[in-house]
Coordinates of C-alpha atoms and ligand atoms in Angstrom, one line a residue:
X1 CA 0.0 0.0 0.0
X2 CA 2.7 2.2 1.0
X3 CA 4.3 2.0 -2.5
X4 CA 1.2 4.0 -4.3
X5 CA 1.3 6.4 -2.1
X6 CA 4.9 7.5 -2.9
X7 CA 4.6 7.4 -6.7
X8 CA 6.4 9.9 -8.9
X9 CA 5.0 13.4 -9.5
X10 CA 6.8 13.8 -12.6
X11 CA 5.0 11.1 -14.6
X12 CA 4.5 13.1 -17.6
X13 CA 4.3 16.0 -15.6
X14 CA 5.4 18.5 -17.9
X15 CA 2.1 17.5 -19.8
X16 CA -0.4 17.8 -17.3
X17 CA 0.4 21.0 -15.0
X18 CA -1.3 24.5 -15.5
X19 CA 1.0 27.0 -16.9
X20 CA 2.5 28.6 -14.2
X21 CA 0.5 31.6 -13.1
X22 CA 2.0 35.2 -13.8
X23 CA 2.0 37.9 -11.3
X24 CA -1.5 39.0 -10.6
X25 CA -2.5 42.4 -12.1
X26 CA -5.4 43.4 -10.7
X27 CA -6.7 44.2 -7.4
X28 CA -10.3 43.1 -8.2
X29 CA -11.4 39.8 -6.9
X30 CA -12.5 37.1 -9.9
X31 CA -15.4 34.9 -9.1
X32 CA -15.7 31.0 -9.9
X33 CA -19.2 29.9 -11.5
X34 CA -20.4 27.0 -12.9
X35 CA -22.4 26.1 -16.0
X36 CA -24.7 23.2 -16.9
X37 CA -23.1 21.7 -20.2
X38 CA -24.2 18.3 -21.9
X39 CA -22.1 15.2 -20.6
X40 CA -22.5 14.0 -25.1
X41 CA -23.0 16.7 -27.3
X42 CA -23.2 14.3 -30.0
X43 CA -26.5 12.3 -29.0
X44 CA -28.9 14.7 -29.3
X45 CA -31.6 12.1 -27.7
X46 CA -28.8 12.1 -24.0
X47 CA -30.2 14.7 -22.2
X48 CA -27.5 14.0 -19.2
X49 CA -26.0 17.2 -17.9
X50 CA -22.7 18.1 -15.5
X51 CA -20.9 21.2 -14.1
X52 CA -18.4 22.8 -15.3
X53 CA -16.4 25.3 -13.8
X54 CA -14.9 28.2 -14.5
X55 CA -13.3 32.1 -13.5
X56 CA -14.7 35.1 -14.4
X57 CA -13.0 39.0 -13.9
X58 CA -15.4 41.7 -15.0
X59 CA -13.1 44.3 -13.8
X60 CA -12.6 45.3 -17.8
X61 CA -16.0 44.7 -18.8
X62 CA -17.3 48.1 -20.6
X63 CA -18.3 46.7 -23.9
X64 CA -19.9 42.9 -24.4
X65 CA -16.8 41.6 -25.8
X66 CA -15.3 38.2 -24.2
X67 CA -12.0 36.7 -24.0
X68 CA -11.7 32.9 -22.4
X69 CA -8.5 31.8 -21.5
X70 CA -9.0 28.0 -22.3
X71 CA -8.0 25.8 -19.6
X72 CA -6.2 22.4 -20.8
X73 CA -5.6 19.6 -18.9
X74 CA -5.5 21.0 -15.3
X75 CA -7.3 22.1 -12.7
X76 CA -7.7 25.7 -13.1
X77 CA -7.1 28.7 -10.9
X78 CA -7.7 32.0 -10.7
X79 CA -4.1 33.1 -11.7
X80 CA -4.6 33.6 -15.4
X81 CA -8.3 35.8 -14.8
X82 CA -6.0 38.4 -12.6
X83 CA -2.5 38.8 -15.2
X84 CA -1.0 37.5 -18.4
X85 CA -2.0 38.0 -22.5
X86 CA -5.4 37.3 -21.6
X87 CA -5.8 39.7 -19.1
X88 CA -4.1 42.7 -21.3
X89 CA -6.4 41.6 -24.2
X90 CA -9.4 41.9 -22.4
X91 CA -8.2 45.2 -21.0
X92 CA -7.7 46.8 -23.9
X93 CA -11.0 45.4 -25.9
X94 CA -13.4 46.1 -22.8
X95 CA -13.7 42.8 -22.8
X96 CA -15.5 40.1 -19.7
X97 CA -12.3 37.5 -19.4
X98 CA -12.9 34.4 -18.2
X99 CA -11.1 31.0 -17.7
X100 CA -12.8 27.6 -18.4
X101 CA -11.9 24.4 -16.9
X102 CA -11.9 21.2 -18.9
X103 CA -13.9 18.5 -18.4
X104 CA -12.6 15.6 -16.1
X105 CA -9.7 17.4 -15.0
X106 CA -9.8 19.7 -11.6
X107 CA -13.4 20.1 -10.3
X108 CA -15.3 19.2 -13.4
X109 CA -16.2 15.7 -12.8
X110 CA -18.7 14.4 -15.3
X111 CA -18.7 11.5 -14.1
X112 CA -18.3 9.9 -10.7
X113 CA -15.0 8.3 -11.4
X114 CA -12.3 7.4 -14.3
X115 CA -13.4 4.0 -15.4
X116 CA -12.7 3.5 -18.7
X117 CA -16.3 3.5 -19.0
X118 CA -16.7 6.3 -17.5
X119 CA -14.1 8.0 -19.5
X120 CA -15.7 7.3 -23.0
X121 CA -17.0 11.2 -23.0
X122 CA -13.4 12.7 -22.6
X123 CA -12.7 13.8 -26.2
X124 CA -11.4 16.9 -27.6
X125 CA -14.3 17.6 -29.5
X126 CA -16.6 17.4 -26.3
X127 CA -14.5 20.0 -24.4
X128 CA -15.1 22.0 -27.4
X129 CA -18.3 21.7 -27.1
X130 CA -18.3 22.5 -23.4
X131 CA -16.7 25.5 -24.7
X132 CA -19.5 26.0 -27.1
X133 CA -21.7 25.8 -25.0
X134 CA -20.5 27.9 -22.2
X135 CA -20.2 31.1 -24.9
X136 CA -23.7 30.1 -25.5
X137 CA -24.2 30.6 -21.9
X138 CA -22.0 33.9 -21.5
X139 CA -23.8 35.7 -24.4
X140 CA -26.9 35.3 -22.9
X141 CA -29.5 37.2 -21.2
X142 CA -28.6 34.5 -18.4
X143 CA -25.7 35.1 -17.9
X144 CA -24.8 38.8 -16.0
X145 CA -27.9 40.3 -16.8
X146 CA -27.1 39.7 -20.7
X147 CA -24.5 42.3 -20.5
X148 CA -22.3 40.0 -23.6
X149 CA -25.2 39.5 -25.3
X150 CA -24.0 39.0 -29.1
X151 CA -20.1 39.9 -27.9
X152 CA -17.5 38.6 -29.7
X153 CA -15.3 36.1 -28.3
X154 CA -11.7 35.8 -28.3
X155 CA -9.6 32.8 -27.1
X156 CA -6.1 32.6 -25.9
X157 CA -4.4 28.8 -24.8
X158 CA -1.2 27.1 -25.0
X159 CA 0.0 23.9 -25.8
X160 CA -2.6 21.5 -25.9
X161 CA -5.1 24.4 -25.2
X162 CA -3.6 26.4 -27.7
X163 CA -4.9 23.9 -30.0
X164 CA -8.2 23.5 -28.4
X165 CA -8.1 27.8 -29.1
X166 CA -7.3 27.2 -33.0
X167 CA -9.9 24.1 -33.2
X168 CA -12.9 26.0 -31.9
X169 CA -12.1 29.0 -34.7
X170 CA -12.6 26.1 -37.2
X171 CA -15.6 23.7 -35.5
X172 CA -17.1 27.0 -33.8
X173 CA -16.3 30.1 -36.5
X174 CA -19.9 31.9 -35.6
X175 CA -19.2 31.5 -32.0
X176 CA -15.0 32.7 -31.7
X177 CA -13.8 35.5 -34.0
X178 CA -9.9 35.3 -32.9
X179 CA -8.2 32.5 -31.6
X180 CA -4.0 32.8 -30.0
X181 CA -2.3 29.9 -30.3
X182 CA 0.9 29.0 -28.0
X183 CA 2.7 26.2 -29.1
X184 CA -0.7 24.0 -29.8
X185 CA 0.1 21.0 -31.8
X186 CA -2.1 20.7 -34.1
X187 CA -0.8 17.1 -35.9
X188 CA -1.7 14.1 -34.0
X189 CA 1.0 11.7 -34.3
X190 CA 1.9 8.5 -32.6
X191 CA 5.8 8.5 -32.5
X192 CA 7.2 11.9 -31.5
X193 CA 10.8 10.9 -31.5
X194 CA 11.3 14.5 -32.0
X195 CA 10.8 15.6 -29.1
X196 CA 13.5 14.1 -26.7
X197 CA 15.8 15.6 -30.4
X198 CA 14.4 19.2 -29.6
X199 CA 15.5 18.7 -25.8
X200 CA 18.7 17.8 -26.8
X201 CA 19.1 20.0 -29.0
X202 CA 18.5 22.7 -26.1
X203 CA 20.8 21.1 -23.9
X204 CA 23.5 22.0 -26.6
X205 CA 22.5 25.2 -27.0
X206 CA 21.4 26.8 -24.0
X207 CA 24.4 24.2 -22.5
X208 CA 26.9 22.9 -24.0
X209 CA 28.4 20.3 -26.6
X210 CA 30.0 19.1 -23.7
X211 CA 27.0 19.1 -21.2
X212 CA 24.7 16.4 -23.9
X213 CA 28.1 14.5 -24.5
X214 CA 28.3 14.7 -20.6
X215 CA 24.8 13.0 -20.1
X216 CA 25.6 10.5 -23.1
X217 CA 28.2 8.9 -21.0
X218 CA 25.9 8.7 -18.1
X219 CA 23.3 7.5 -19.4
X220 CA 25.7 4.9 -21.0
X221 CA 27.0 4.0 -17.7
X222 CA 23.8 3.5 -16.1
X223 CA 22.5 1.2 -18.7
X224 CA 25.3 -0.6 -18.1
X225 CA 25.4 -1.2 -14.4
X226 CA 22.1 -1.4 -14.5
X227 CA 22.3 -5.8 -16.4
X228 CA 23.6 -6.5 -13.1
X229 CA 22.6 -7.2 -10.0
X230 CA 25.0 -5.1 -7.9
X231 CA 24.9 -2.6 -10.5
X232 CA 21.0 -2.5 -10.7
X233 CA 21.8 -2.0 -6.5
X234 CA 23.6 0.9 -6.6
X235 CA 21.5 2.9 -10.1
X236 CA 19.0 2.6 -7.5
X237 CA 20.5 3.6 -4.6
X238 CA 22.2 6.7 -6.2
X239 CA 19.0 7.6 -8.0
X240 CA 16.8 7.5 -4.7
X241 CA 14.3 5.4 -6.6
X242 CA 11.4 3.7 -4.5
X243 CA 11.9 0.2 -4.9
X244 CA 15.0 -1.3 -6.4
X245 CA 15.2 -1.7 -10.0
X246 CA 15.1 -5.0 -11.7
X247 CA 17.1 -4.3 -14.2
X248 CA 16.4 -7.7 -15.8
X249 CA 13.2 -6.9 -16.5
X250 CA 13.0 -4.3 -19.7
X251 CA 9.6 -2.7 -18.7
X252 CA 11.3 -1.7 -15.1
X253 CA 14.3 -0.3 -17.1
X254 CA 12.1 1.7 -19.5
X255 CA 10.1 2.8 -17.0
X256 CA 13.1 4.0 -14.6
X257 CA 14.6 6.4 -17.6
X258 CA 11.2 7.3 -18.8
X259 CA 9.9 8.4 -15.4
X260 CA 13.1 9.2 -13.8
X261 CA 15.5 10.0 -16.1
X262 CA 13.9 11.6 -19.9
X263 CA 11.0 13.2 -18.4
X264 CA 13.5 15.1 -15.9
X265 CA 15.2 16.3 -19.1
X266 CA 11.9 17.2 -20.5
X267 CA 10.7 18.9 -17.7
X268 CA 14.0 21.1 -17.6
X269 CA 13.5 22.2 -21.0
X270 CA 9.4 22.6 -21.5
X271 CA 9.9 25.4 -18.1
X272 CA 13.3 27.0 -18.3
X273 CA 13.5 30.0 -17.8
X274 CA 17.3 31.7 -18.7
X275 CA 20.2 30.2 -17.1
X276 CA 17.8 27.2 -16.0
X277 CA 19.7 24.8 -18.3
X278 CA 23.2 26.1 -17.7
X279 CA 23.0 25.8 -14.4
X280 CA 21.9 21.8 -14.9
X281 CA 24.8 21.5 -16.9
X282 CA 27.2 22.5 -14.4
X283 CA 26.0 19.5 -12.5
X284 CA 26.3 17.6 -15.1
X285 CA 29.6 17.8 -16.0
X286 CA 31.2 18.3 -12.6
X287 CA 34.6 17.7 -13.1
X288 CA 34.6 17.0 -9.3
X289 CA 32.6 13.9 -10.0
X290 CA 34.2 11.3 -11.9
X291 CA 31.7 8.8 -11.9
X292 CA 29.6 9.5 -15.0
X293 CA 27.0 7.6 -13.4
X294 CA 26.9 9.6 -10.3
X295 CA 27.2 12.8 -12.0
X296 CA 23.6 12.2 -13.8
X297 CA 22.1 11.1 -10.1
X298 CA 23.6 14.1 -8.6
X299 CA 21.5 16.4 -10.9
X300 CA 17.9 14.1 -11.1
X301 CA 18.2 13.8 -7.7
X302 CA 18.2 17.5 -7.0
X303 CA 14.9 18.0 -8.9
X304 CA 11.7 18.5 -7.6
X305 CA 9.9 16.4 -9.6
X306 CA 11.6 13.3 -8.8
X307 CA 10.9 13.6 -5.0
X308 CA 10.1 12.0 -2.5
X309 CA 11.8 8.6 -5.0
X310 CA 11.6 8.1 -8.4
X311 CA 8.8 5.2 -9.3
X312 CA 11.1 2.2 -11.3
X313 CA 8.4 -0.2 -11.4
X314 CA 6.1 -1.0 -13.9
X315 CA 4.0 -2.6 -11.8
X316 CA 4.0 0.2 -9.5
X317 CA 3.0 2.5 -12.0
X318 CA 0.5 0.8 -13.6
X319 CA -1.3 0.3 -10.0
X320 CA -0.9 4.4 -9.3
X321 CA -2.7 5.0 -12.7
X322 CA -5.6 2.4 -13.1
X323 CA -6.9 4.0 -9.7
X324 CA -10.3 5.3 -11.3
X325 CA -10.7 7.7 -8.1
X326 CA -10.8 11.5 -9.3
X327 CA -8.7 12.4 -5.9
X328 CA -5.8 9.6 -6.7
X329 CA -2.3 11.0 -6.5
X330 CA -2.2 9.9 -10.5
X331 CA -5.4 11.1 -11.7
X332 CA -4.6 13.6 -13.9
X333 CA -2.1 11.6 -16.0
X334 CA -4.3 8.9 -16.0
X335 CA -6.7 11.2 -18.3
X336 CA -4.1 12.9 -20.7
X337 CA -2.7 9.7 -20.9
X338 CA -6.4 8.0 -21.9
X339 CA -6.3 10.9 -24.5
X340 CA -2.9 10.6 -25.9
X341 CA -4.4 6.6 -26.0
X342 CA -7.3 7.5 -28.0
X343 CA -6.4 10.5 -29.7
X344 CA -2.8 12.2 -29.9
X345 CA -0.1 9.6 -29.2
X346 CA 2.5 11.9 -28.8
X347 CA 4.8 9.6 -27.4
X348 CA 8.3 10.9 -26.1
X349 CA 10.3 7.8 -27.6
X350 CA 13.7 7.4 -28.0
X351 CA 13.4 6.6 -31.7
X352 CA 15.2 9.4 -32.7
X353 CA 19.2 10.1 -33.6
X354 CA 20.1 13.3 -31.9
X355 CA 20.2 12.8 -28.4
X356 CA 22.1 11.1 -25.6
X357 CA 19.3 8.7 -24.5
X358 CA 20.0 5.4 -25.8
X359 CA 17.1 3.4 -27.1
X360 CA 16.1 3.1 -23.2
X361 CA 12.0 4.5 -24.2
X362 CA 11.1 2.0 -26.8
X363 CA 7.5 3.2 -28.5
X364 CA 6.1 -0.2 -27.5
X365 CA 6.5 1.2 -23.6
X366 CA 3.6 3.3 -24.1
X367 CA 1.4 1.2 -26.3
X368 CA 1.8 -1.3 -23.3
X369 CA 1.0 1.1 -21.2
X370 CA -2.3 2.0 -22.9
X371 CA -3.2 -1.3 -22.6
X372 CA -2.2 -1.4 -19.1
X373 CA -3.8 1.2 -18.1
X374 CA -7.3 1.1 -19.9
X375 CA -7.7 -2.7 -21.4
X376 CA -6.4 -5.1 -23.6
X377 CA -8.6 -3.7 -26.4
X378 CA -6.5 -0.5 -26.2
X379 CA -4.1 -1.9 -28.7
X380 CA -1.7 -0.1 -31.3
X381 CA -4.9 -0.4 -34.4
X382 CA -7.3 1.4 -31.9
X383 CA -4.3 4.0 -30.7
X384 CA -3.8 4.3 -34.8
X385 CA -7.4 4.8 -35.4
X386 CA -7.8 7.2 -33.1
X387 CA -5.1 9.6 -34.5
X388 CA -6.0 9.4 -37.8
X389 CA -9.4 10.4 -36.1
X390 CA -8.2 13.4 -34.9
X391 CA -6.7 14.4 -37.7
X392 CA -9.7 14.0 -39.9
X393 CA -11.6 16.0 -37.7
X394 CA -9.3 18.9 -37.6
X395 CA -7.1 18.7 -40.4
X396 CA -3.8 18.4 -38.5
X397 CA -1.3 21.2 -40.2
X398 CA -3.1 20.8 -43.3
X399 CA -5.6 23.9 -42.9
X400 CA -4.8 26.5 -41.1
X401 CA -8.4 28.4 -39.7
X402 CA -8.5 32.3 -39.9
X403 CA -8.5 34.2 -37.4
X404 CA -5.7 32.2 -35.6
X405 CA -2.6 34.1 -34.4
X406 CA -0.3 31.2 -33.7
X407 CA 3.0 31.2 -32.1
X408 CA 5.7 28.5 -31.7
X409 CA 8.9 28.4 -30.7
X410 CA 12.2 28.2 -33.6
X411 CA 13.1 24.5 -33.9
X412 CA 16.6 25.3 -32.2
X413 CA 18.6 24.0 -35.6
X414 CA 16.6 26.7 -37.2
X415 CA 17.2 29.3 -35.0
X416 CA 18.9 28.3 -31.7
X417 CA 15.0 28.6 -29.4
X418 CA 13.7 25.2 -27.6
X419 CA 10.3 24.0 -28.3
X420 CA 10.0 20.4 -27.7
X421 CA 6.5 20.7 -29.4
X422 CA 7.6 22.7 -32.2
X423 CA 7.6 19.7 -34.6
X424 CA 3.9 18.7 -34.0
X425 CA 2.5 22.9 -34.7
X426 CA 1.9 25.5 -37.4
X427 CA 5.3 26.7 -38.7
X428 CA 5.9 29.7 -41.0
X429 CA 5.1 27.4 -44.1
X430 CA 1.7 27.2 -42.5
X431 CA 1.0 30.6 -42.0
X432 CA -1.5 32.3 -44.6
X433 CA -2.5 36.1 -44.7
X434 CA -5.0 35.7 -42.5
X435 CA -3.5 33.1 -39.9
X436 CA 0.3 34.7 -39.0
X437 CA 2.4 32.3 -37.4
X438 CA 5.1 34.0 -35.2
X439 CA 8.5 32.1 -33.9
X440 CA 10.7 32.8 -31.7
X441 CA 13.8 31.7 -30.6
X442 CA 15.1 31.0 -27.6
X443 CA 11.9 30.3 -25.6
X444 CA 10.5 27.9 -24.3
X445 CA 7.1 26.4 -23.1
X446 CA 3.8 28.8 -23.0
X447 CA 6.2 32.1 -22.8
X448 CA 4.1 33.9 -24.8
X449 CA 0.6 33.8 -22.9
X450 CA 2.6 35.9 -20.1
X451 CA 2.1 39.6 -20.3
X452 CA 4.2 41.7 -22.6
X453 CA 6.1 43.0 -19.8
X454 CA 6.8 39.3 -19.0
X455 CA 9.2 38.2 -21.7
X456 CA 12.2 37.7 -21.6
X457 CA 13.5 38.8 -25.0
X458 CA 12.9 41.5 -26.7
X459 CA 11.9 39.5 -29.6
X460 CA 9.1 37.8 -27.6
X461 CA 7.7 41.2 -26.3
X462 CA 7.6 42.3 -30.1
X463 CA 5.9 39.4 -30.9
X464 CA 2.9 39.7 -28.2
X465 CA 2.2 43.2 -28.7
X466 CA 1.6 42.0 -32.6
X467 CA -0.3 39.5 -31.3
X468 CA -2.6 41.4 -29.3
X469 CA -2.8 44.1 -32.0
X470 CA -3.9 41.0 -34.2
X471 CA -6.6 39.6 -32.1
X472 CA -7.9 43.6 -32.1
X473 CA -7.6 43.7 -35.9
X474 CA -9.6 40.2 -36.1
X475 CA -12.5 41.3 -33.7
X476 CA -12.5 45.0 -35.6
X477 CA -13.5 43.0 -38.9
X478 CA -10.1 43.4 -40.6
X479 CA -6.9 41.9 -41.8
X480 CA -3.9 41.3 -39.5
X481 CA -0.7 43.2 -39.9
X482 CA 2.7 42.6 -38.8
X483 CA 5.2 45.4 -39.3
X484 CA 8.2 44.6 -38.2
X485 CA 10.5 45.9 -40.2
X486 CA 13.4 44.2 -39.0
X487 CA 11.8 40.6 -39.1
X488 CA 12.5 38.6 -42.0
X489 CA 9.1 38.5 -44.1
X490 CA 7.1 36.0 -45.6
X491 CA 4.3 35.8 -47.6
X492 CA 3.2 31.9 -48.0
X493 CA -0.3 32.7 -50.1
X494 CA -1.2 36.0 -51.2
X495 CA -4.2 36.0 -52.9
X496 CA -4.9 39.4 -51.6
X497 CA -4.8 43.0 -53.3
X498 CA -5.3 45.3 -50.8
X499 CA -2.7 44.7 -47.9
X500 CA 0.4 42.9 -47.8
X501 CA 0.2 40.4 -45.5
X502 CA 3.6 39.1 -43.3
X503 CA 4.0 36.6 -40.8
X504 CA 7.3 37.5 -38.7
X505 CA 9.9 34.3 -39.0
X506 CA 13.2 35.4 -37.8
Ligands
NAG601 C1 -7.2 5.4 -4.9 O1 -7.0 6.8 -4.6 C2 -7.8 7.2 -3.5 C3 -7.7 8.7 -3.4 O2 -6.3 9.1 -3.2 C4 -7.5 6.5 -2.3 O3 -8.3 6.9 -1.2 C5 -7.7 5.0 -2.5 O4 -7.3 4.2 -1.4 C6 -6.9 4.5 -3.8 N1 -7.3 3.2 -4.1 C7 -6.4 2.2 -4.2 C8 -6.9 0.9 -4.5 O5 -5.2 2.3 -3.9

C-alpha cells in the first residue's frame, strides 16, 4: 500500500500542470461559477448534464466583448483571470475574461470516477463543445444580466489548449472570432521521437556540446550497471528510486529512464527560464565527480519532480494509474494519458538520432502502457485509429483556420530557441495572410501567454504586442498586420490586393 502512495510526481508532468501563473495584475477579486453543459453533445436524444467550472474578472467589462482563457488539462485557478496575455487583451477590448476548466480534469467531474467506462466522453471535441456551450451561456441574457449578449469572443491557450483555441475558430467560426495559439500541436501523431531531439538539441544550445556528451556517458553508464545485480543496486540507490530496479526486466528499465531520467530532461527544458539549463549543466559535467553515473544522479536527484523517489516499477505504476478515483495521487495523467491513447499519441520515444538517451524509451513502452492502463482492447490499431481520427476531424497542419494568431517556438537547428513541441504545430510554411504564425527563438514552453512585460527577449515582447494588436484587428473586422520591419518577411499565399500580409519568421 505504501508503495502507491509515494509514486512519482513527474509522470508526464510536464504534460499535465497549469501553466505557471504570472503575477496578478489586478486588485479586483474574480469569481468561480459553474455552468450546466451536456455530458454527449453528440446524441442529441442524451439529455444528461454536468458542471463545469470556471473564472470570471469583469473588472474590464465596458463593452460585451469576451475573452476565455482556455484551460487544458489541469485544474484551473484563478491566476490567469487576474494577469497575463489574456488579461491585457481583455483590458484593452473592454472585454468580460474568463477562464474555463476542462472536463474531467480539476473540479469538473462528469462523471463519478475514471473507469474506462466512464471516460468514453473525454474527447477533444466534447471539451469543445463544453466551450460552445459555455459562450452560448455567456452571451446570454442568463448570464450577468445579458450584458455580452451578441459579444465577440476571443480565445487565448497554449500547448494543448492552444490547439483547443485554433480548433474552436474552425468547428465554432460563428461562436470565436480570434483565436491565439501558444505552441498547440495541431498534428496528431503517434511516435514523437522528435521531441527528446528538440530537448537535446537545447541542452546544446542553452548548454553545451559538452554538457549532452556529458549525459551520453551517463546514461551509458547507467544502462550498463544497470544488467547486473550489484549494479542494478547501486543505479538505485544513487537515483533514490522507491523500490529497487530489476534491471532484468526491460519494462522496469524503460520505466526507470522514462519516469526518472527523460521526463527530468523534458521537464527542464518545456519550463526553463534563462540560465535554467546552464546551471543543470554544471551539475552535469562536474569535473569534481568522476563517476559519469553519479554525475547524472547528482542532478535528477536534486529536482523537484523526482521527490520524494523516483517510481522504477512498472507494476507500481500501472497500479498508481488504473486508480479510477478523481482524488488519486495519478489522476490527472491517468486522463491525458487515456487521450494521448485515444487521440494524440504523442509519445516521447527514444526513436530518434540526436540525443544522448540510448534506445532506453522504446514506443512499444507506451502502447503497453495504454493497454495497461485502460484494457487489452486498447491496442496499437485502436491507438492508430484514433489519431487518424483526430486528424480528420481537424485537419492536422493541413488547414490553417482564420483568425488564428499562432506562435511556436524556432526549432533550435533553425534558430537556436527550444520548443519540444515545435515539430507537431503550425510553422511559418503554415501561416496564410489571415492566420500569422510567429517564432521565436530562444523560448521555451507557454512564454508567450505571459504579459508583454513578461518576456524575456525583446523578440518575444515584439511578438505579443503583434499578437494582441492581431486579435484587435480580427474582432475590428479586418486583416492582421505585422510590421516589423526588422523581421525577415514572408508571404506563403497571397491571394490578396489590398494589404500585404507578413508573418514574422526570424
Ligand atoms: C485510490 O485513490 C484514492 C484517493 O487518493 C485512495 O483513497 C484509494 O485508497 C486509492 N485506491 C487504491 C486501490 O489504492
Amino acid at each position: 500500500m505504501l508503495f502507491l502512495l509515494v509514486l512519482l510526481s513527474s509522470a508526464l508532468g510536464a504534460w499535465v500542470r497549469e501553466p505557471p501563473v504570472p503575477e496578478v495584475r489586478t486588485r479586483s477579486q474574480p469569481v468561480d461559477g459553474w455552468v450546466t453543459v451536456r455530458l454527449n453533445h453528440f446524441d442529441a436524444s442524451n439529455t444528461e448534464t454536468f458542471q463545469m467550472r470556471y473564472y470570471y474578472n469583469n473588472e474590464f467589462a465596458t463593452t460585451n466583448n469576451i475573452v476565455i482563457f482556455v484551460g487544458g488539462e489541469w485544474a484551473i485557478s484563478p491566476g490567469w483571470v487576474t494577469g497575463g496575455l489574456a488579461h491585457e487583451l481583455a483590458q484593452k477590448t473592454g472585454a468580460g475574461l474568463f477562464y474555463t476548466e476542462h472536463r474531467y480534469y480539476g473540479q469538473t467531474r462528469p462523471t463519478n470516477g475514471t473507469s474506462v467506462a466512464e471516460l468514453r466522453f473525454l474527447t477533444v471535441d466534447q471539451a469543445l463543445a463544453d466551450l460552445a456551450q459555455f459562450i452560448q451561456y455567456v452571451q446570454s441574457d442568463y448570464f450577468d444580466s445579458g450584458r455580452f449578449r451578441g459579444g465577440k469572443v476571443s480565445l487565448v491557450g497554449c500547448s494543448y489548449a492552444g490547439s483547443m483555441a485554433t480548433w474552436m475558430r474552425l468547428a465554432y467560426p460563428h461562436l470565436v472570432t480570434a483565436a491565439f495559439s501558444d505552441s498547440g500541436p495541431l498534428h496528431a501523431q503517434e511516435d514523437f521521437p522528435e521531441y527528446l531531439e528538440v530537448i537535446a538539441e537545447a541542452l546544446r544550445v542553452q548548454g553545451s556540446h559538452h554538457c549532452v556528451e556529458s549525459i551520453a556517458e551517463s546514461v551509458q553508464k547507467v544502462h550498463q550497471e544497470l544488467k547486473t545485480e550489484a549494479g542494478a543496486a547501486r543505479i538505485s540507490r544513487l537515483f533514490n528510486t522507491c523500490s529497487p530496479i530489476n534491471g532484468s526486466d526491460p519494462l522496469d528499465v524503460a520505466t526507470f529512464f522514462w519516469f526518472g531520467v527523460t521526463e527530468t530532461f523534458a521537464y527542464l527544458v518545456q519550463y526553463a527560464t534563462p540560465g535554467d539549463i546552464a546551471t543543470a549543466c554544471a551539475v552535469l559535467t562536474d569535473v569534481n565527480v568522476s563517476d559519469p553515473s553519479e554525475r547524472l544522479a547528482n542532478w535528477i536527484t536534486q529536482q523537484s519532480w523526482t521527490q520524494p523517489c523516483i517510481q522504477a516499477s512498472y507494476a507500481a505504476q500501472v497500479a498508481a494509474h488504473t486508480n479510477t478515483s478523481y482524488d488519486a495521487q495519478q489522476a490527472v495523467m491517468r486522463l491525458w494519458t487515456y487521450q494521448t491513447c485515444v487521440e494524440y499519441g504523442w509519445y516521447q520515444t527514444t526513436n530518434g538520432e540526436e540525443h544522448p538517451f540510448l534506445s532506453t524509451v522504446p514506443l512499444s513502452y507506451f502502447h503497453r502502457m495504454c493497454r495497461d492502463f485502460f484494457g487489452d482492447n486498447f491496442d496499437e490499431n485502436f491507438l492508430r485509429q484514433g489519431i487518424k481520427r483526430t486528424n480528420l476531424l481537424f485537419g492536422g497542419l493541413t488547414f490553417m483556420p482564420d483568425g488564428v494568431v499562432s506562435r511556436r517556438r524556432a526549432r533550435p537547428l533553425v534558430a537556436g530557441g527550444h520548443d519540444p513541441w515545435s515539430p507537431m504545430g503550425p510553422n511559418a510554411t503554415h501561416a496564410t495572410p489571415l492566420a500569422p504564425v510567429y517564432v521565436a527563438s530562444q523560448v521555451s514552453h507557454c512564454r508567450a501567454i505571459r504579459s508583454t512585460k513578461d518576456s524575456e527577449t525583446e523578440q518575444l515582447e515584439v511578438i505579443k504586442q503583434s499578437v494582441l494588436r492581431n486579435m484587435q484587428e480580427f474582432l475590428a473586422g479586418k486583416p492582421p498586420t505585422t510590421p516589423d520591419s526588422s523581421a525577415a518577411i514572408l508571404t506563403p499565399v497571397l491571394f490578396t490586393l489590398i494589404v500585404t500580409f507578413v508573418s514574422l519568421v526570424l
